């Protein structure tokens, strides 16, 4: 079957044939803009062309060495800009690819410009996709751009090259460039709207505003302008702005030459003798196409001018969050370390912060919502800034706090705790409440010289240590961390090969019915039979699997293996029992989870009622998504269990609404029910709550007779733990089943008889 792209290319070639075009004779454009028309068109597109050309030049630079041509058209197919390899230019001019020519399906047949504008999505036109044979040695890629708020087509960007250089990645690169173009165009458009709003809302702005008529007579001078300049409104209104030594020349050029000024740095001393530095903007004001005056705007940047004078603001700040960027923070750290080495007494610490689960949020809620979340996170983090602190975004979901000149080193860890507290509440992103936490690595500049790069590496290593310890915490760099990180890198390399080399095994821990003493279920628990390190338990490698993105593949293997094993036991004549498997957060949030589970069950031939999936309360926080997925799993016949209940973000709402079969009481409560009355009360409450909601209760981590007696007394349905059996291999379970069942039943009966 032809895919969508094949359909429109095939149709285009059919139209060429139907119109009588000869594939051996190149069809040239028939419509051309005159020189004046082209100049006017380029003038009307000047801002758009400047943005598109900027990003297309970046694309050309990134592909330096590849003979490539970039062609920009308007929405009607007129070519407005052509740049790139001169030899290709010379070749394509013979096909009519010149400035001002119009490319249409009717005149030029199958071509990348027309098809891109027609389809309004990224396309590729390679080799025999072209109708005309003279173009079949060319590979073309195209995409359209628009104002994304209005969805109005502005034009297209196409890249062309000899066919031997074709690469599918070029279409991806082009699409990414178009995303940047559209974001910049929208930003500029919004800035223009903001300028208009400033003309209306003078009294509400925090900027100094000056407005004149078409002759330069000052008609408006707002309160903030008076504060900046210390000139009264009465002394300025009605005077000709040309007389101002400060801005007269600017306004003269605006009114007489219709020039526009942006971010001009103006320095002056006010009437109190204070040095003032402002950024000044000026532009004409039009009414129905006629210039009726001029608009000027002052922004007082005196406080931060010392920094802006040294660094170009745009080059040293993140365009999404407006925080300082990696380059800025690196320069600051270098300066501070140089001063320390020169003998200055300066304290310096870095807090390297990485969001937990951000990739999952990005993948499941989209990059635009991911950007909004990063913006909201930056706002909260900014609340933690002390007088001498600096916050920067390093890129992606990584942030850095630079702390300097603090009185005591306890300030650093207190600051880390303050930052972590900012993530206690969810973030509102569109209609979603998104929960995330952060892992923080702390590196304090030592009492011996190190480089800025070493300090950054120390903080980075500490951050990964925080993640390995369970996330949502901070870790302080010590010399031992460097050794640990090297070992972790080797273990990660081994982990990537473990699936292919069949090194994982499942062990099964029995779940016992507290009334009958019968084994009614098993929990499947993964182990790694490492070729050098021996049998490794999940605590050694699961966090590493999550951080490296391997957890979903490993989780899928566990489900397949558990289902296959359960079906084998049934086919061997064993009484059917349920097997529980744990879902990782990343696996639970995977969009095709339900389809995968259905496929595994069908392949294994296992009745879904014998499979239990365990999720944690933490996963259930994304309420709408979780409800939908759990309902779909339940519809398949799969049983649902909430694991580690009571340790996460417990919510009666999701417990009431979700189709849950089992609640597993976390072993941290079970372990203390005899000694700690509070834990006993909590366990009794969970059992009562679950039964009232028609759910069964499983207590895990049962290790003593007294614990089991307590749980039976308060009608806990099932237990699991070392008191009955540790997790054992499938082979051990098969060999020892009858003996194990007899021992378990005997233990249970002795307690029941009391």
Tab-separated table of N, CA and C in Angstrom, residues 550-696:
chain	number	residue	atom	x	y	z
A	550	UNK	N	17.002	2.022	30.218
A	550	UNK	CA	16.849	0.596	29.907
A	550	UNK	C	15.709	-0.063	30.666
A	551	UNK	N	15.091	0.675	31.599
A	551	UNK	CA	14.137	0.052	32.510
A	551	UNK	C	12.913	-0.489	31.783
A	552	UNK	N	12.474	0.190	30.725
A	552	UNK	CA	11.280	-0.275	30.005
A	552	UNK	C	11.544	-1.619	29.327
A	553	UNK	N	12.702	-1.754	28.670
A	553	UNK	CA	13.044	-3.020	28.022
A	553	UNK	C	13.142	-4.151	29.043
A	554	UNK	N	13.765	-3.850	30.181
A	554	UNK	CA	13.913	-4.871	31.221
A	554	UNK	C	12.538	-5.241	31.778
A	555	UNK	N	11.691	-4.225	31.999
A	555	UNK	CA	10.347	-4.483	32.510
A	555	UNK	C	9.523	-5.333	31.561
A	556	UNK	N	9.675	-5.092	30.258
A	556	UNK	CA	8.948	-5.907	29.276
A	556	UNK	C	9.423	-7.360	29.317
A	557	UNK	N	10.729	-7.550	29.518
A	557	UNK	CA	11.252	-8.922	29.623
A	557	UNK	C	10.638	-9.631	30.833
A	558	UNK	N	10.525	-8.927	31.960
A	558	UNK	CA	9.962	-9.519	33.177
A	558	UNK	C	8.533	-9.998	32.924
A	559	UNK	N	7.724	-9.153	32.273
A	559	UNK	CA	6.321	-9.512	32.024
A	559	UNK	C	6.230	-10.731	31.112
A	560	UNK	N	7.013	-10.728	30.035
A	560	UNK	CA	6.989	-11.873	29.111
A	560	UNK	C	7.418	-13.156	29.821
A	561	UNK	N	8.500	-13.071	30.591
A	561	UNK	CA	9.032	-14.257	31.265
A	561	UNK	C	8.042	-14.789	32.299
A	562	UNK	N	7.424	-13.891	33.075
A	562	UNK	CA	6.480	-14.314	34.116
A	562	UNK	C	5.243	-14.970	33.499
A	563	UNK	N	4.719	-14.394	32.418
A	563	UNK	CA	3.538	-14.960	31.760
A	563	UNK	C	3.852	-16.327	31.135
A	564	UNK	N	5.004	-16.418	30.492
A	564	UNK	CA	5.403	-17.687	29.870
A	564	UNK	C	5.578	-18.775	30.921
A	565	UNK	N	6.220	-18.416	32.057
A	565	UNK	CA	6.443	-19.395	33.121
A	565	UNK	C	5.123	-19.856	33.740
A	566	UNK	N	4.218	-18.902	33.972
A	566	UNK	CA	2.928	-19.242	34.575
A	566	UNK	C	2.133	-20.192	33.672
A	567	UNK	N	2.132	-19.901	32.370
A	567	UNK	CA	1.426	-20.770	31.431
A	567	UNK	C	2.064	-22.166	31.388
A	568	UNK	N	3.376	-22.244	31.479
A	568	UNK	CA	4.068	-23.542	31.475
A	568	UNK	C	3.641	-24.373	32.677
A	569	UNK	N	3.586	-23.735	33.853
A	569	UNK	CA	3.158	-24.472	35.045
A	569	UNK	C	1.736	-25.003	34.882
A	570	UNK	N	0.878	-24.203	34.298
A	570	UNK	CA	-0.505	-24.645	34.096
A	570	UNK	C	-0.555	-25.829	33.127
A	571	UNK	N	0.223	-25.735	32.059
A	571	UNK	CA	0.253	-26.834	31.086
A	571	UNK	C	0.850	-28.105	31.679
A	572	UNK	N	1.722	-27.941	32.698
A	572	UNK	CA	2.313	-29.102	33.372
A	572	UNK	C	1.372	-29.698	34.411
A	573	UNK	N	0.167	-29.134	34.548
A	573	UNK	CA	-0.823	-29.694	35.455
A	573	UNK	C	-0.876	-29.051	36.822
A	574	UNK	N	-0.141	-27.965	37.041
A	574	UNK	CA	-0.166	-27.276	38.332
A	574	UNK	C	-1.476	-26.511	38.464
A	575	UNK	N	-1.935	-26.371	39.704
A	575	UNK	CA	-3.139	-25.576	39.943
A	575	UNK	C	-2.836	-24.111	39.617
A	576	UNK	N	-3.674	-23.451	38.817
A	576	UNK	CA	-3.388	-22.065	38.400
A	576	UNK	C	-3.313	-21.104	39.590
A	577	UNK	N	-2.324	-20.252	39.572
A	577	UNK	CA	-2.203	-19.193	40.582
A	577	UNK	C	-1.851	-17.889	39.879
A	578	UNK	N	-2.015	-16.800	40.604
A	578	UNK	CA	-1.710	-15.482	40.049
A	578	UNK	C	-0.230	-15.166	40.248
A	579	UNK	N	0.355	-14.492	39.255
A	579	UNK	CA	1.730	-13.998	39.392
A	579	UNK	C	1.699	-12.479	39.259
A	580	UNK	N	2.312	-11.796	40.226
A	580	UNK	CA	2.359	-10.330	40.233
A	580	UNK	C	3.686	-9.836	39.683
A	581	UNK	N	3.628	-8.805	38.832
A	581	UNK	CA	4.840	-8.168	38.300
A	581	UNK	C	4.784	-6.681	38.608
A	582	UNK	N	5.932	-6.099	38.854
A	582	UNK	CA	6.027	-4.672	39.156
A	582	UNK	C	6.234	-3.877	37.873
A	583	UNK	N	5.485	-2.777	37.716
A	583	UNK	CA	5.693	-1.855	36.598
A	583	UNK	C	6.525	-0.673	37.070
A	584	UNK	N	7.559	-0.334	36.313
A	584	UNK	CA	8.324	0.879	36.622
A	584	UNK	C	7.524	2.092	36.189
A	585	UNK	N	7.895	3.250	36.713
A	585	UNK	CA	7.202	4.485	36.337
A	585	UNK	C	7.312	4.738	34.846
A	586	UNK	N	8.513	4.566	34.286
A	586	UNK	CA	8.696	4.809	32.856
A	586	UNK	C	7.846	3.857	32.027
A	587	UNK	N	7.763	2.596	32.458
A	587	UNK	CA	6.981	1.613	31.716
A	587	UNK	C	5.487	1.929	31.803
A	588	UNK	N	5.033	2.339	32.988
A	588	UNK	CA	3.617	2.654	33.170
A	588	UNK	C	3.193	3.832	32.303
A	589	UNK	N	4.088	4.789	32.113
A	589	UNK	CA	3.757	5.988	31.338
A	589	UNK	C	4.029	5.823	29.849
A	590	UNK	N	4.420	4.616	29.422
A	590	UNK	CA	4.627	4.367	28.000
A	590	UNK	C	3.270	4.283	27.298
A	591	UNK	N	3.145	4.982	26.170
A	591	UNK	CA	1.840	5.114	25.525
A	591	UNK	C	1.262	3.784	25.045
A	592	UNK	N	2.098	2.814	24.660
A	592	UNK	CA	1.584	1.561	24.113
A	592	UNK	C	1.584	0.434	25.145
A	593	UNK	N	1.522	0.760	26.444
A	593	UNK	CA	1.584	-0.263	27.490
A	593	UNK	C	0.454	-1.279	27.346
A	594	UNK	N	-0.795	-0.801	27.189
A	594	UNK	CA	-1.944	-1.709	27.148
A	594	UNK	C	-1.833	-2.641	25.944
A	595	UNK	N	-1.452	-2.096	24.797
A	595	UNK	CA	-1.288	-2.916	23.604
A	595	UNK	C	-0.199	-3.966	23.823
A	596	UNK	N	0.888	-3.578	24.483
A	596	UNK	CA	1.976	-4.527	24.761
A	596	UNK	C	1.490	-5.657	25.668
A	597	UNK	N	0.761	-5.296	26.739
A	597	UNK	CA	0.293	-6.311	27.682
A	597	UNK	C	-0.647	-7.297	26.984
A	598	UNK	N	-1.526	-6.786	26.144
A	598	UNK	CA	-2.458	-7.648	25.414
A	598	UNK	C	-1.693	-8.607	24.497
A	599	UNK	N	-0.658	-8.083	23.826
A	599	UNK	CA	0.137	-8.924	22.934
A	599	UNK	C	0.876	-10.021	23.673
A	600	UNK	N	1.435	-9.700	24.841
A	600	UNK	CA	2.168	-10.704	25.630
A	600	UNK	C	1.233	-11.812	26.095
A	601	UNK	N	0.061	-11.433	26.595
A	601	UNK	CA	-0.903	-12.436	27.079
A	601	UNK	C	-1.353	-13.353	25.949
A	602	UNK	N	-1.610	-12.762	24.779
A	602	UNK	CA	-2.018	-13.575	23.630
A	602	UNK	C	-0.913	-14.531	23.201
A	603	UNK	N	0.322	-14.006	23.176
A	603	UNK	CA	1.453	-14.836	22.755
A	603	UNK	C	1.684	-15.993	23.727
A	604	UNK	N	1.556	-15.713	25.029
A	604	UNK	CA	1.782	-16.757	26.036
A	604	UNK	C	0.572	-17.683	26.165
A	605	UNK	N	-0.611	-17.207	25.735
A	605	UNK	CA	-1.826	-18.003	25.898
A	605	UNK	C	-2.303	-18.040	27.332
A	606	UNK	N	-1.982	-17.003	28.108
A	606	UNK	CA	-2.320	-16.970	29.536
A	606	UNK	C	-3.614	-16.193	29.755
A	607	UNK	N	-4.506	-16.757	30.556
A	607	UNK	CA	-5.731	-16.044	30.935
A	607	UNK	C	-5.324	-14.800	31.737
A	608	UNK	N	-5.797	-13.612	31.352
A	608	UNK	CA	-5.378	-12.370	32.032
A	608	UNK	C	-5.633	-12.354	33.536
A	609	UNK	N	-6.620	-13.154	34.022
A	609	UNK	CA	-6.933	-13.104	35.451
A	609	UNK	C	-5.803	-13.665	36.309
A	610	UNK	N	-4.845	-14.347	35.677
A	610	UNK	CA	-3.715	-14.884	36.432
A	610	UNK	C	-2.493	-13.960	36.399
A	611	UNK	N	-2.675	-12.726	35.908
A	611	UNK	CA	-1.599	-11.742	35.906
A	611	UNK	C	-2.021	-10.549	36.757
A	612	UNK	N	-1.149	-10.140	37.673
A	612	UNK	CA	-1.382	-8.958	38.514
A	612	UNK	C	-0.274	-7.950	38.221
A	613	UNK	N	-0.652	-6.706	37.914
A	613	UNK	CA	0.360	-5.671	37.737
A	613	UNK	C	0.350	-4.771	38.971
A	614	UNK	N	1.531	-4.502	39.475
A	614	UNK	CA	1.668	-3.668	40.673
A	614	UNK	C	2.206	-2.306	40.281
A	615	UNK	N	1.473	-1.262	40.674
A	615	UNK	CA	1.956	0.107	40.486
A	615	UNK	C	2.089	0.755	41.854
A	616	UNK	N	2.858	1.811	41.928
A	616	UNK	CA	3.025	2.536	43.188
A	616	UNK	C	2.098	3.740	43.223
A	617	UNK	N	1.896	4.269	44.411
A	617	UNK	CA	1.085	5.487	44.545
A	617	UNK	C	1.701	6.639	43.759
A	618	UNK	N	2.997	6.645	43.669
A	618	UNK	CA	3.682	7.735	42.960
A	618	UNK	C	3.262	7.771	41.496
A	619	UNK	N	3.128	6.586	40.870
A	619	UNK	CA	2.706	6.542	39.467
A	619	UNK	C	1.289	7.064	39.303
A	620	UNK	N	0.450	6.830	40.294
A	620	UNK	CA	-0.960	7.186	40.185
A	620	UNK	C	-1.206	8.680	40.306
A	621	UNK	N	-0.175	9.458	40.564
A	621	UNK	CA	-0.377	10.905	40.737
A	621	UNK	C	-0.889	11.568	39.470
A	622	UNK	N	-0.475	11.074	38.287
A	622	UNK	CA	-1.017	11.623	37.039
A	622	UNK	C	-2.413	11.031	36.873
A	623	UNK	N	-3.406	11.630	37.543
A	623	UNK	CA	-4.709	11.003	37.768
A	623	UNK	C	-5.400	10.603	36.471
A	624	UNK	N	-5.593	11.564	35.554
A	624	UNK	CA	-6.372	11.277	34.343
A	624	UNK	C	-5.732	10.166	33.515
A	625	UNK	N	-4.409	10.259	33.343
A	625	UNK	CA	-3.700	9.235	32.568
A	625	UNK	C	-3.800	7.873	33.254
A	626	UNK	N	-3.557	7.856	34.581
A	626	UNK	CA	-3.552	6.594	35.316
A	626	UNK	C	-4.922	5.932	35.273
A	627	UNK	N	-5.972	6.732	35.459
A	627	UNK	CA	-7.330	6.178	35.449
A	627	UNK	C	-7.626	5.512	34.112
A	628	UNK	N	-7.268	6.193	33.029
A	628	UNK	CA	-7.528	5.653	31.691
A	628	UNK	C	-6.774	4.332	31.472
A	629	UNK	N	-5.485	4.296	31.798
A	629	UNK	CA	-4.674	3.096	31.567
A	629	UNK	C	-5.142	1.932	32.433
A	630	UNK	N	-5.427	2.207	33.715
A	630	UNK	CA	-5.850	1.129	34.614
A	630	UNK	C	-7.199	0.557	34.188
A	631	UNK	N	-8.086	1.419	33.710
A	631	UNK	CA	-9.378	0.921	33.221
A	631	UNK	C	-9.185	0.023	31.995
A	632	UNK	N	-8.246	0.396	31.120
A	632	UNK	CA	-7.978	-0.411	29.933
A	632	UNK	C	-7.354	-1.763	30.313
A	633	UNK	N	-6.427	-1.751	31.285
A	633	UNK	CA	-5.835	-3.014	31.747
A	633	UNK	C	-6.894	-3.900	32.393
A	634	UNK	N	-7.767	-3.264	33.175
A	634	UNK	CA	-8.828	-4.019	33.844
A	634	UNK	C	-9.782	-4.624	32.824
A	635	UNK	N	-10.030	-3.872	31.747
A	635	UNK	CA	-10.920	-4.375	30.697
A	635	UNK	C	-10.349	-5.625	30.035
A	636	UNK	N	-9.025	-5.755	30.023
A	636	UNK	CA	-8.404	-6.958	29.477
A	636	UNK	C	-8.581	-8.159	30.409
A	637	UNK	N	-8.881	-7.883	31.699
A	637	UNK	CA	-9.008	-8.954	32.676
A	637	UNK	C	-7.834	-9.047	33.626
A	638	UNK	N	-6.875	-8.109	33.500
A	638	UNK	CA	-5.688	-8.100	34.357
A	638	UNK	C	-6.056	-7.550	35.733
A	639	UNK	N	-5.467	-8.089	36.784
A	639	UNK	CA	-5.697	-7.598	38.146
A	639	UNK	C	-4.735	-6.444	38.452
A	640	UNK	N	-5.193	-5.512	39.299
A	640	UNK	CA	-4.413	-4.320	39.625
A	640	UNK	C	-4.100	-4.304	41.113
A	641	UNK	N	-2.850	-4.017	41.439
A	641	UNK	CA	-2.425	-3.931	42.835
A	641	UNK	C	-1.671	-2.630	43.061
A	642	UNK	N	-1.975	-1.944	44.180
A	642	UNK	CA	-1.212	-0.754	44.583
A	642	UNK	C	-0.115	-1.205	45.534
A	643	UNK	N	1.138	-1.066	45.129
A	643	UNK	CA	2.287	-1.534	45.908
A	643	UNK	C	2.761	-0.438	46.861
A	644	UNK	N	3.431	-0.842	47.928
A	644	UNK	CA	4.033	0.091	48.898
A	644	UNK	C	3.009	1.088	49.424
A	645	UNK	N	1.777	0.634	49.638
A	645	UNK	CA	0.718	1.576	50.013
A	645	UNK	C	1.038	2.247	51.350
A	646	UNK	N	0.793	3.551	51.370
A	646	UNK	CA	1.015	4.334	52.574
A	646	UNK	C	2.312	5.102	52.593
A	647	UNK	N	3.181	4.835	51.612
A	647	UNK	CA	4.492	5.506	51.609
A	647	UNK	C	4.568	6.628	50.591
A	648	UNK	N	3.564	6.745	49.714
A	648	UNK	CA	3.600	7.757	48.651
A	648	UNK	C	2.600	8.848	48.883
A	649	UNK	N	2.015	9.333	47.768
A	649	UNK	CA	1.060	10.428	47.828
A	649	UNK	C	-0.354	9.829	47.907
A	650	UNK	N	-0.711	9.284	49.058
A	650	UNK	CA	-1.978	8.589	49.206
A	650	UNK	C	-3.137	9.533	48.923
A	651	UNK	N	-4.097	9.056	48.153
A	651	UNK	CA	-5.259	9.856	47.820
A	651	UNK	C	-6.476	8.956	47.820
A	652	UNK	N	-7.467	9.296	48.665
A	652	UNK	CA	-8.686	8.507	48.697
A	652	UNK	C	-9.435	8.608	47.385
A	653	UNK	N	-9.227	9.725	46.655
A	653	UNK	CA	-9.922	9.907	45.375
A	653	UNK	C	-9.524	8.815	44.387
A	654	UNK	N	-8.182	8.623	44.191
A	654	UNK	CA	-7.812	7.616	43.207
A	654	UNK	C	-8.046	6.209	43.738
A	655	UNK	N	-7.986	6.030	45.050
A	655	UNK	CA	-8.280	4.709	45.606
A	655	UNK	C	-9.743	4.358	45.371
A	656	UNK	N	-10.609	5.380	45.426
A	656	UNK	CA	-12.041	5.184	45.199
A	656	UNK	C	-12.340	4.956	43.723
A	657	UNK	N	-11.659	5.718	42.840
A	657	UNK	CA	-12.000	5.694	41.416
A	657	UNK	C	-11.273	4.608	40.636
A	658	UNK	N	-10.057	4.252	41.039
A	658	UNK	CA	-9.270	3.308	40.261
A	658	UNK	C	-9.801	1.874	40.439
A	659	UNK	N	-9.731	1.057	39.384
A	659	UNK	CA	-10.210	-0.337	39.472
A	659	UNK	C	-9.170	-1.238	40.133
A	660	UNK	N	-8.960	-1.063	41.429
A	660	UNK	CA	-7.894	-1.757	42.162
A	660	UNK	C	-8.440	-3.027	42.808
A	661	UNK	N	-7.700	-4.124	42.700
A	661	UNK	CA	-8.074	-5.395	43.319
A	661	UNK	C	-7.383	-5.612	44.663
A	662	UNK	N	-6.111	-5.193	44.740
A	662	UNK	CA	-5.313	-5.459	45.936
A	662	UNK	C	-4.599	-4.196	46.402
A	663	UNK	N	-4.445	-4.095	47.704
A	663	UNK	CA	-3.573	-3.091	48.301
A	663	UNK	C	-2.479	-3.840	49.053
A	664	UNK	N	-1.221	-3.489	48.769
A	664	UNK	CA	-0.102	-4.122	49.466
A	664	UNK	C	0.418	-3.165	50.531
A	665	UNK	N	0.349	-3.588	51.768
A	665	UNK	CA	0.868	-2.758	52.859
A	665	UNK	C	2.384	-2.817	52.822
A	666	UNK	N	3.020	-1.657	52.816
A	666	UNK	CA	4.472	-1.612	52.703
A	666	UNK	C	5.132	-2.267	53.919
A	667	UNK	N	6.261	-2.920	53.659
A	667	UNK	CA	6.953	-3.658	54.721
A	667	UNK	C	7.478	-2.746	55.831
A	668	UNK	N	7.635	-1.448	55.530
A	668	UNK	CA	8.110	-0.533	56.574
A	668	UNK	C	7.090	-0.412	57.702
A	669	UNK	N	5.785	-0.578	57.386
A	669	UNK	CA	4.753	-0.578	58.425
A	669	UNK	C	4.682	-1.942	59.109
A	670	UNK	N	4.737	-3.007	58.298
A	670	UNK	CA	4.626	-4.364	58.846
A	670	UNK	C	5.757	-4.648	59.827
A	671	UNK	N	6.948	-4.171	59.518
A	671	UNK	CA	8.105	-4.463	60.354
A	671	UNK	C	8.017	-3.889	61.757
A	672	UNK	N	7.157	-2.866	61.953
A	672	UNK	CA	7.090	-2.201	63.263
A	672	UNK	C	5.725	-2.339	63.938
A	673	UNK	N	4.830	-3.189	63.405
A	673	UNK	CA	3.470	-3.216	63.970
A	673	UNK	C	3.433	-3.726	65.412
A	674	UNK	N	4.423	-4.499	65.805
A	674	UNK	CA	4.434	-5.017	67.177
A	674	UNK	C	5.024	-3.979	68.135
A	675	UNK	N	6.081	-3.285	67.702
A	675	UNK	CA	6.777	-2.353	68.587
A	675	UNK	C	6.207	-0.934	68.533
A	676	UNK	N	5.626	-0.547	67.417
A	676	UNK	CA	5.203	0.845	67.225
A	676	UNK	C	3.686	0.893	67.084
A	677	UNK	N	3.034	1.478	68.083
A	677	UNK	CA	1.574	1.534	68.070
A	677	UNK	C	1.049	2.335	66.885
A	678	UNK	N	1.787	3.375	66.460
A	678	UNK	CA	1.342	4.186	65.324
A	678	UNK	C	1.275	3.348	64.052
A	679	UNK	N	2.289	2.504	63.843
A	679	UNK	CA	2.276	1.639	62.670
A	679	UNK	C	1.135	0.628	62.752
A	680	UNK	N	0.873	0.134	63.946
A	680	UNK	CA	-0.227	-0.816	64.126
A	680	UNK	C	-1.561	-0.168	63.762
A	681	UNK	N	-1.742	1.071	64.222
A	681	UNK	CA	-2.981	1.794	63.915
A	681	UNK	C	-3.117	2.007	62.409
A	682	UNK	N	-2.004	2.368	61.756
A	682	UNK	CA	-2.034	2.603	60.304
A	682	UNK	C	-2.402	1.324	59.557
A	683	UNK	N	-1.796	0.205	59.953
A	683	UNK	CA	-2.070	-1.070	59.280
A	683	UNK	C	-3.536	-1.460	59.445
A	684	UNK	N	-4.074	-1.327	60.657
A	684	UNK	CA	-5.484	-1.659	60.882
A	684	UNK	C	-6.388	-0.765	60.037
A	685	UNK	N	-6.024	0.516	59.925
A	685	UNK	CA	-6.838	1.455	59.145
A	685	UNK	C	-6.820	1.096	57.654
A	686	UNK	N	-5.631	0.697	57.155
A	686	UNK	CA	-5.527	0.327	55.734
A	686	UNK	C	-6.378	-0.906	55.450
A	687	UNK	N	-6.331	-1.890	56.344
A	687	UNK	CA	-7.121	-3.108	56.145
A	687	UNK	C	-8.611	-2.778	56.121
A	688	UNK	N	-9.049	-1.981	57.079
A	688	UNK	CA	-10.473	-1.616	57.144
A	688	UNK	C	-10.890	-0.840	55.902
A	689	UNK	N	-10.070	0.114	55.503
A	689	UNK	CA	-10.380	0.933	54.328
A	689	UNK	C	-10.485	0.059	53.079
A	690	UNK	N	-9.522	-0.832	52.878
A	690	UNK	CA	-9.517	-1.688	51.689
A	690	UNK	C	-10.745	-2.587	51.650
A	691	UNK	N	-11.074	-3.190	52.783
A	691	UNK	CA	-12.235	-4.086	52.805
A	691	UNK	C	-13.530	-3.332	52.540
A	692	UNK	N	-13.632	-2.121	53.061
A	692	UNK	CA	-14.829	-1.311	52.807
A	692	UNK	C	-14.961	-0.948	51.336
A	693	UNK	N	-13.828	-0.937	50.616
A	693	UNK	CA	-13.838	-0.643	49.186
A	693	UNK	C	-13.807	-1.923	48.353
A	694	UNK	N	-14.065	-3.071	49.017
A	694	UNK	CA	-14.121	-4.380	48.343
A	694	UNK	C	-12.788	-4.757	47.711
A	695	UNK	N	-11.705	-4.411	48.369
A	695	UNK	CA	-10.376	-4.783	47.897
A	695	UNK	C	-9.741	-5.748	48.895
A	696	UNK	N	-8.823	-6.580	48.410
A	696	UNK	CA	-8.077	-7.466	49.295
A	696	UNK	C	-6.770	-6.800	49.719
